[in-house]
PDB file of C-alpha atoms in Angstrom:
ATOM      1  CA  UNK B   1      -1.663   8.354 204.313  1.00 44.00           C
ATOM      2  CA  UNK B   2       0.151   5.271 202.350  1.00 46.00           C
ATOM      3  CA  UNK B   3       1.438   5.486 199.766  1.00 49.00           C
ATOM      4  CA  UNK B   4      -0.450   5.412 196.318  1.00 50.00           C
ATOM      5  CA  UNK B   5       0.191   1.817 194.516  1.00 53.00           C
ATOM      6  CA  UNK B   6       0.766   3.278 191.575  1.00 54.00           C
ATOM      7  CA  UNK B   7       3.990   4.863 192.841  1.00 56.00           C
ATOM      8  CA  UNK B   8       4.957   1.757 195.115  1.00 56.00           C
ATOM      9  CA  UNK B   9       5.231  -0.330 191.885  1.00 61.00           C
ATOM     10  CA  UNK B  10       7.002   1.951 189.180  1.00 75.00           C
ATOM     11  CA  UNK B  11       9.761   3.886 191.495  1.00 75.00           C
ATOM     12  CA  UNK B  12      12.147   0.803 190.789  1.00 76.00           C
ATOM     13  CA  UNK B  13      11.555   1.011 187.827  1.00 81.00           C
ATOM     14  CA  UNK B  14      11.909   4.265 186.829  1.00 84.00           C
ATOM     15  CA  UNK B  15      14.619   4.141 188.208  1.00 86.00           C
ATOM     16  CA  UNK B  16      16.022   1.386 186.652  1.00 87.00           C
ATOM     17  CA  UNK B  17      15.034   2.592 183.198  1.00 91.00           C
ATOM     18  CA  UNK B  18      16.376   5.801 184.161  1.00 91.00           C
ATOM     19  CA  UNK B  19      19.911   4.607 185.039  1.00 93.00           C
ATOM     20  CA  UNK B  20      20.516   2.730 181.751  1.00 93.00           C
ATOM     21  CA  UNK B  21      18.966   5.539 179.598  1.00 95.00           C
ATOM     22  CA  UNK B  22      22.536   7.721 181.060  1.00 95.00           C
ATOM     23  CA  UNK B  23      24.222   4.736 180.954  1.00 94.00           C
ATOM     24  CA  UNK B  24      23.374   4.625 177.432  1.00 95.00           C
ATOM     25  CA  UNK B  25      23.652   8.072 176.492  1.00 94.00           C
ATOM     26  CA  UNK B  26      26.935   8.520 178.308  1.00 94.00           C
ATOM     27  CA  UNK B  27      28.887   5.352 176.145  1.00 93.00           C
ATOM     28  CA  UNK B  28      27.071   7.076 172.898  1.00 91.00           C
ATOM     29  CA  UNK B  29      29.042  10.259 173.453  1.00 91.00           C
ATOM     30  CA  UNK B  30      31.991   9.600 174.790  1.00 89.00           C
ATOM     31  CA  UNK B  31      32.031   6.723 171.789  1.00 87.00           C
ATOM     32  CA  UNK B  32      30.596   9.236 169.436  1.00 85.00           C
ATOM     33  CA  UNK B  33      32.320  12.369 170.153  1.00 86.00           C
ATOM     34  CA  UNK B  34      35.782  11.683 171.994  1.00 81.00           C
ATOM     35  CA  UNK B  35      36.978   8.336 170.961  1.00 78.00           C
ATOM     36  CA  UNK B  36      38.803   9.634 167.975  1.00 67.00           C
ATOM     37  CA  UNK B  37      41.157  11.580 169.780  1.00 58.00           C
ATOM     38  CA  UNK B  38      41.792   9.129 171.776  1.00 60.00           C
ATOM     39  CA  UNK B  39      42.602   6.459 169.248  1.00 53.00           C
ATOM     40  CA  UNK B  40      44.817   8.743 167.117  1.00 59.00           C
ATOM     41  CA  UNK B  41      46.966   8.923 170.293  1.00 54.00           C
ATOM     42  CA  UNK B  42      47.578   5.290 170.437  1.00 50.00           C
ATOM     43  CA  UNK B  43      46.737   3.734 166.824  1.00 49.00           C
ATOM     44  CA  UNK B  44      48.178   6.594 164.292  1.00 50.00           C
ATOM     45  CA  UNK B  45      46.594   6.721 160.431  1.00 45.00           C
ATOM     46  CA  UNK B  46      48.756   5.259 157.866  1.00 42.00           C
ATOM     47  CA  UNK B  47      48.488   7.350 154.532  1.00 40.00           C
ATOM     48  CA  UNK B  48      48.578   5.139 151.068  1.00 43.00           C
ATOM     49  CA  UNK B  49      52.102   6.078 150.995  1.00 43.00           C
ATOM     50  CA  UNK B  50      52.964   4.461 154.462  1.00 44.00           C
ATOM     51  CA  UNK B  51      53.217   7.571 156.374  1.00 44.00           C
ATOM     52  CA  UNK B  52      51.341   8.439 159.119  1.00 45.00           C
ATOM     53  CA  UNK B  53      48.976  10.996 158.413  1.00 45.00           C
ATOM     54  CA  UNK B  54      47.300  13.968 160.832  1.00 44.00           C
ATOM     55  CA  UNK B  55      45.687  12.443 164.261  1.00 46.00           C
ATOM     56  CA  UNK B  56      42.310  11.961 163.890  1.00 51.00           C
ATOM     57  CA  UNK B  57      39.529  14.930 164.588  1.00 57.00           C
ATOM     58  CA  UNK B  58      36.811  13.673 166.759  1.00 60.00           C
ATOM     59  CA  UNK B  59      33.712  15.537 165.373  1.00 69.00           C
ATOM     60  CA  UNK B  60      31.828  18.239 166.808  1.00 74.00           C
ATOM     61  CA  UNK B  61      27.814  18.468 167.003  1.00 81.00           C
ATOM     62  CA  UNK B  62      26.284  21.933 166.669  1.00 87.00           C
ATOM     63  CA  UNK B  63      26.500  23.945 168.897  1.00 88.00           C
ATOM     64  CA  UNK B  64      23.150  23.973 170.021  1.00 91.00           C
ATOM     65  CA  UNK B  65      22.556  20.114 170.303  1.00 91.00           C
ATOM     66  CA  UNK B  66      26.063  20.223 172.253  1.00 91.00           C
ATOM     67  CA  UNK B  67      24.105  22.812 174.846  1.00 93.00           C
ATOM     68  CA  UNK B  68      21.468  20.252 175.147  1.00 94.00           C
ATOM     69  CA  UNK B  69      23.214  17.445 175.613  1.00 94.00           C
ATOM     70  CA  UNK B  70      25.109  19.509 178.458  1.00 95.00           C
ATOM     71  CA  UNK B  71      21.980  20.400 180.174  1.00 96.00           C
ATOM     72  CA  UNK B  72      20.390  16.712 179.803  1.00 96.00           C
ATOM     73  CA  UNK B  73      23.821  15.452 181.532  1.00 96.00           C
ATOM     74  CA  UNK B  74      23.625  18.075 184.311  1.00 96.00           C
ATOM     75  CA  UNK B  75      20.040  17.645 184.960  1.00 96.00           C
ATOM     76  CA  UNK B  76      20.648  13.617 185.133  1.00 95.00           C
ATOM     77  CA  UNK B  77      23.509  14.145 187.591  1.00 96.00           C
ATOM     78  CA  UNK B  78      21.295  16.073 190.156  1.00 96.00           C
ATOM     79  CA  UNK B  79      18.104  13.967 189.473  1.00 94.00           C
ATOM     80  CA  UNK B  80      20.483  10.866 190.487  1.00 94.00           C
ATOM     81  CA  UNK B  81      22.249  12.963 193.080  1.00 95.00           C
ATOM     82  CA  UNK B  82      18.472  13.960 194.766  1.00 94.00           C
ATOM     83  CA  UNK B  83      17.120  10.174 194.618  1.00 91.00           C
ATOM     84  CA  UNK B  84      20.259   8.728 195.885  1.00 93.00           C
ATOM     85  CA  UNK B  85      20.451  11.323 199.133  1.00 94.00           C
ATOM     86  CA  UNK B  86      16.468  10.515 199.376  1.00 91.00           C
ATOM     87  CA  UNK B  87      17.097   6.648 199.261  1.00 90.00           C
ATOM     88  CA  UNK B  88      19.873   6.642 202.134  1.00 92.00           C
ATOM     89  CA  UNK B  89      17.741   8.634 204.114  1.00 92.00           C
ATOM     90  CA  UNK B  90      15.173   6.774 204.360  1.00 89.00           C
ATOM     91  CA  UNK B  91      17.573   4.005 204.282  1.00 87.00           C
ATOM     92  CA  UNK B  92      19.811   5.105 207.799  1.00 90.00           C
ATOM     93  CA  UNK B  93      17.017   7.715 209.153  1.00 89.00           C
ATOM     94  CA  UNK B  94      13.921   5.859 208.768  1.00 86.00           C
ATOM     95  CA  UNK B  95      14.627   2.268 208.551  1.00 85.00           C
ATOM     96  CA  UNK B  96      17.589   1.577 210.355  1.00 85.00           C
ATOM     97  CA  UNK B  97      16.796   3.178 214.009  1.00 84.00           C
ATOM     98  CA  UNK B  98      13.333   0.776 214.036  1.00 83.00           C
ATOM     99  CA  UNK B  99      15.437  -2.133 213.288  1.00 80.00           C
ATOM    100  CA  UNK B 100      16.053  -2.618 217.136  1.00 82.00           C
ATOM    101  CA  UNK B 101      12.147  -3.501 217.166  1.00 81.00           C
ATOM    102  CA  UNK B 102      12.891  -6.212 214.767  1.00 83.00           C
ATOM    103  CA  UNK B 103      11.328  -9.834 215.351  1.00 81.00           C
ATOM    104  CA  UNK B 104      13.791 -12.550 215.515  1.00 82.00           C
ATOM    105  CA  UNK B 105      16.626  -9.994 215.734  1.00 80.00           C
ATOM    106  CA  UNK B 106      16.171  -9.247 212.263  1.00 76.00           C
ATOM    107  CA  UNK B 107      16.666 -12.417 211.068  1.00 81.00           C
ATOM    108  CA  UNK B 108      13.537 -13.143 209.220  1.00 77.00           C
ATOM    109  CA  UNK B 109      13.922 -16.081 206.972  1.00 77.00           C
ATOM    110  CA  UNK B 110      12.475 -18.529 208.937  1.00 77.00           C
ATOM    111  CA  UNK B 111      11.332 -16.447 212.193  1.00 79.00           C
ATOM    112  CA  UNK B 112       8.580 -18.319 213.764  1.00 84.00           C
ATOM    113  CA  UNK B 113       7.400 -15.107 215.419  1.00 84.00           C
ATOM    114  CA  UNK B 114       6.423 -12.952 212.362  1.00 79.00           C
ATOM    115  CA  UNK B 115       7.561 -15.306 209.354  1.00 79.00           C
ATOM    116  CA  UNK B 116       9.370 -13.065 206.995  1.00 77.00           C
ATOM    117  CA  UNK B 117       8.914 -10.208 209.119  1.00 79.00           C
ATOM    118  CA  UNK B 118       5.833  -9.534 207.300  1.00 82.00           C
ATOM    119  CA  UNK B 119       3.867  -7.570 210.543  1.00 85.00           C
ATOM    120  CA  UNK B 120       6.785  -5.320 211.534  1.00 85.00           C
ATOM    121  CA  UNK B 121       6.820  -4.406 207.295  1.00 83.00           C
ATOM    122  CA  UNK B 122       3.241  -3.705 207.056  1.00 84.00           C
ATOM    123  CA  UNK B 123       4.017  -1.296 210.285  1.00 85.00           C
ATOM    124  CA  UNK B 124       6.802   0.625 208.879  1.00 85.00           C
ATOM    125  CA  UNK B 125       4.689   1.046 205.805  1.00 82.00           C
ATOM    126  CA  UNK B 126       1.443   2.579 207.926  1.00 84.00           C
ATOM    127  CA  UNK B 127       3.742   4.981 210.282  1.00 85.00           C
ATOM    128  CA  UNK B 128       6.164   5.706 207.625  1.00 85.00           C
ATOM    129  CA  UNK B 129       4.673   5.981 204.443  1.00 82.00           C
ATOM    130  CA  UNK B 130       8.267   7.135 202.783  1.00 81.00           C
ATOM    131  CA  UNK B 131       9.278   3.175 202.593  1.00 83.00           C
ATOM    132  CA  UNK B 132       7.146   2.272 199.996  1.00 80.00           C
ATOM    133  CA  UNK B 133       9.491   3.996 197.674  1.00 81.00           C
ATOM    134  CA  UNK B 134      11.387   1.094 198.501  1.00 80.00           C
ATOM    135  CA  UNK B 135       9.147  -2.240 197.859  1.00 74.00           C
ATOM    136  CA  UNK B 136       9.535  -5.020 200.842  1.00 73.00           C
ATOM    137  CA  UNK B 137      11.544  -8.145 198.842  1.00 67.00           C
ATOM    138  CA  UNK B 138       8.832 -10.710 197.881  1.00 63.00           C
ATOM    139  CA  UNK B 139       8.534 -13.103 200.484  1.00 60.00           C
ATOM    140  CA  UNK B 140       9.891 -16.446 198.489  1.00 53.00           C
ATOM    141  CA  UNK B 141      12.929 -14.709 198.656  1.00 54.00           C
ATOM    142  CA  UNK B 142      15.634 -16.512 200.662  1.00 52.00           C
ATOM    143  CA  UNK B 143      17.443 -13.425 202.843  1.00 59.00           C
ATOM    144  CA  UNK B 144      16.647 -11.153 205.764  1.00 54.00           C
ATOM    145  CA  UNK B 145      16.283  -8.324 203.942  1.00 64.00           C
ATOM    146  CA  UNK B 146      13.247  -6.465 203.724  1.00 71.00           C
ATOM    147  CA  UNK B 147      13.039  -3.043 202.677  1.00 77.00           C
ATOM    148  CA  UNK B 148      15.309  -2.080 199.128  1.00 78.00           C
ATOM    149  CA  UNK B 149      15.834   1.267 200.216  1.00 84.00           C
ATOM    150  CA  UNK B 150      19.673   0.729 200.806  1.00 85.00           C
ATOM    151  CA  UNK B 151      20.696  -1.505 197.576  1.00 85.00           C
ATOM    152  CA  UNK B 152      18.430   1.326 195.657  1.00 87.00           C
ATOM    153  CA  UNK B 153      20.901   3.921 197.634  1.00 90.00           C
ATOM    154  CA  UNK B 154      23.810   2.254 196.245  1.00 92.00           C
ATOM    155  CA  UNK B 155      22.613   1.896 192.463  1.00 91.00           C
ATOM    156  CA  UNK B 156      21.829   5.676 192.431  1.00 92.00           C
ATOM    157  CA  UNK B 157      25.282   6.591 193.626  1.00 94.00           C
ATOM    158  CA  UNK B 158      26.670   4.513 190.975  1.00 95.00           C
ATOM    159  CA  UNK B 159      24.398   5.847 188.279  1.00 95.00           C
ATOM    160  CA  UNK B 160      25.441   9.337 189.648  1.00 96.00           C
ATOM    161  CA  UNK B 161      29.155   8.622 188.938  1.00 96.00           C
ATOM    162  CA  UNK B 162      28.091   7.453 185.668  1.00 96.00           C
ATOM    163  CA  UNK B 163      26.239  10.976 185.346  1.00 96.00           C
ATOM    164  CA  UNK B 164      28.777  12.760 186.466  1.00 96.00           C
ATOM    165  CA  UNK B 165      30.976  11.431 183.409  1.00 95.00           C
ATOM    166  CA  UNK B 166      28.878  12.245 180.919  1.00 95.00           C
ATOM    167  CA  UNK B 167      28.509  15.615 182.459  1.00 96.00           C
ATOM    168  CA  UNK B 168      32.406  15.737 182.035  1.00 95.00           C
ATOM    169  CA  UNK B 169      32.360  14.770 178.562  1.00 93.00           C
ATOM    170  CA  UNK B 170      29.141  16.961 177.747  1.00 94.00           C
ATOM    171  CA  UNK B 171      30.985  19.986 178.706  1.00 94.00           C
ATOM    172  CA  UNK B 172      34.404  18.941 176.818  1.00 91.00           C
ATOM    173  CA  UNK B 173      31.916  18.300 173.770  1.00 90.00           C
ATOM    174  CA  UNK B 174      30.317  21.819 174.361  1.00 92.00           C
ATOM    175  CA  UNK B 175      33.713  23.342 174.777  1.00 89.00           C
ATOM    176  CA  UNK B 176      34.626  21.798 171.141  1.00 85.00           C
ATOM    177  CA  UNK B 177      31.633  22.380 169.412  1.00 83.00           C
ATOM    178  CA  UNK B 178      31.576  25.147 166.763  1.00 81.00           C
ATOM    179  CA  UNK B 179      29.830  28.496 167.807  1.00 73.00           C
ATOM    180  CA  UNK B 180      27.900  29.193 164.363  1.00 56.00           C
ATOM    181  CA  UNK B 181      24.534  27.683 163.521  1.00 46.00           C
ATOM    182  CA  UNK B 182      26.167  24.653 161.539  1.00 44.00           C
ATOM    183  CA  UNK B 183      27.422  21.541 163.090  1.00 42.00           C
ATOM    184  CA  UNK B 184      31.053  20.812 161.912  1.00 43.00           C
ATOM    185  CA  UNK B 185      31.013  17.851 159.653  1.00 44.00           C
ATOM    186  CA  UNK B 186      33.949  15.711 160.257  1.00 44.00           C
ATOM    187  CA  UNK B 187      35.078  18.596 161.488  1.00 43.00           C
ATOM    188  CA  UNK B 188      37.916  20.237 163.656  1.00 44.00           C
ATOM    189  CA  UNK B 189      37.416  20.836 167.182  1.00 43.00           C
ATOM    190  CA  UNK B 190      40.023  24.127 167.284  1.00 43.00           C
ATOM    191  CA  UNK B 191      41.967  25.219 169.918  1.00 43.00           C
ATOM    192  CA  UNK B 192      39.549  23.826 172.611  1.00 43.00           C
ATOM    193  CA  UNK B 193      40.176  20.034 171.923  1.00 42.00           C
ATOM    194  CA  UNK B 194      40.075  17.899 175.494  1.00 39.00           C
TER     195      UNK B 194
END
């Protein structure tokens, strides 16, 4: 059966949305949490008396919101990890081995045979109903591409690099973060400091 329409239209953009909500939450916690340290190693505090004073502490969330924010970065990294492996599937195991049966040799702008390709698209869609995760390109659109499944591929891996960094930093920030019920205020990090 194809596809519903409701899921041809919105998997870009989940996607999309999805991607700079870790993009997002990543720079917010590495900014937030490890920056500090990182300054004080270049750009030392001068005290009122023109010394340089202790390098700076980056602060340390509770322990609890520091598990969360582990688990939110973990979970991202495999949700990006399972949509990018889905998108180049579909991508080299789906799309590309019907290519050969391409009008025009694949080049559709222009093709005089099936303009845009638009017949051979329609077909992939009713015998393989996994493309419509991918929307066809809109047909004013000057190129011979026609499914998105391999750019989408692409933007997922990078997301998923992007994942996996905040799933680096989540776990220094969970390392750092105190193990009572209060967060540290301004606080020390301890022994554990990345």
């Amino acid at each position: 059966p194809p596809a519903h329409p409701f899921i041809i239209r919105t998997t870009p953009v989940v996607c999309a949305v999805f991607s700079s909500a870790i993009a997002i939450c990543a720079t917010y916690d590495i900014y937030r949490y490890h920056t500090p340290n990182i300054h004080s190693l270049y750009t030392p505090i001068l005290t009122e008396e023109g010394g340089s004073s202790a390098a700076a502490v980056a602060p340390a969330p509770s322990r609890c919101l520091a598990r969360f924010k582990l688990l939110a970065a973990s979970a991202s990294a495999f949700i990006c990890l399972v949509f990018t492996a889905t998108f180049m599937v579909i991508a080299y195991g789906t799309i590309k081995p019907e290519q050969e049966d391409m009008p025009c040799d694949g080049e559709c702008e222009g093709c005089i045979e099936d303009p845009d390709c638009s017949n051979w698209v329609a077909l992939m869609e009713d015998e393989h109903p996994s493309v419509n995760i991918c929307p066809p390109v809109k047909k004013s659109a000057d190129t011979d591409v026609t499914f998105s499944c391999l750019a989408d591929a692409y933007w997922m891996l990078c997301t998923t690099i992007i994942a996996g960094i905040w799933t680096g930093a989540a776990f220094a920030i969970f390392r750092r973060s105190p193990k009572t019920a209060e967060a540290s205020v301004g606080g020390g990090g301890g022994d554990n400091d990345l």
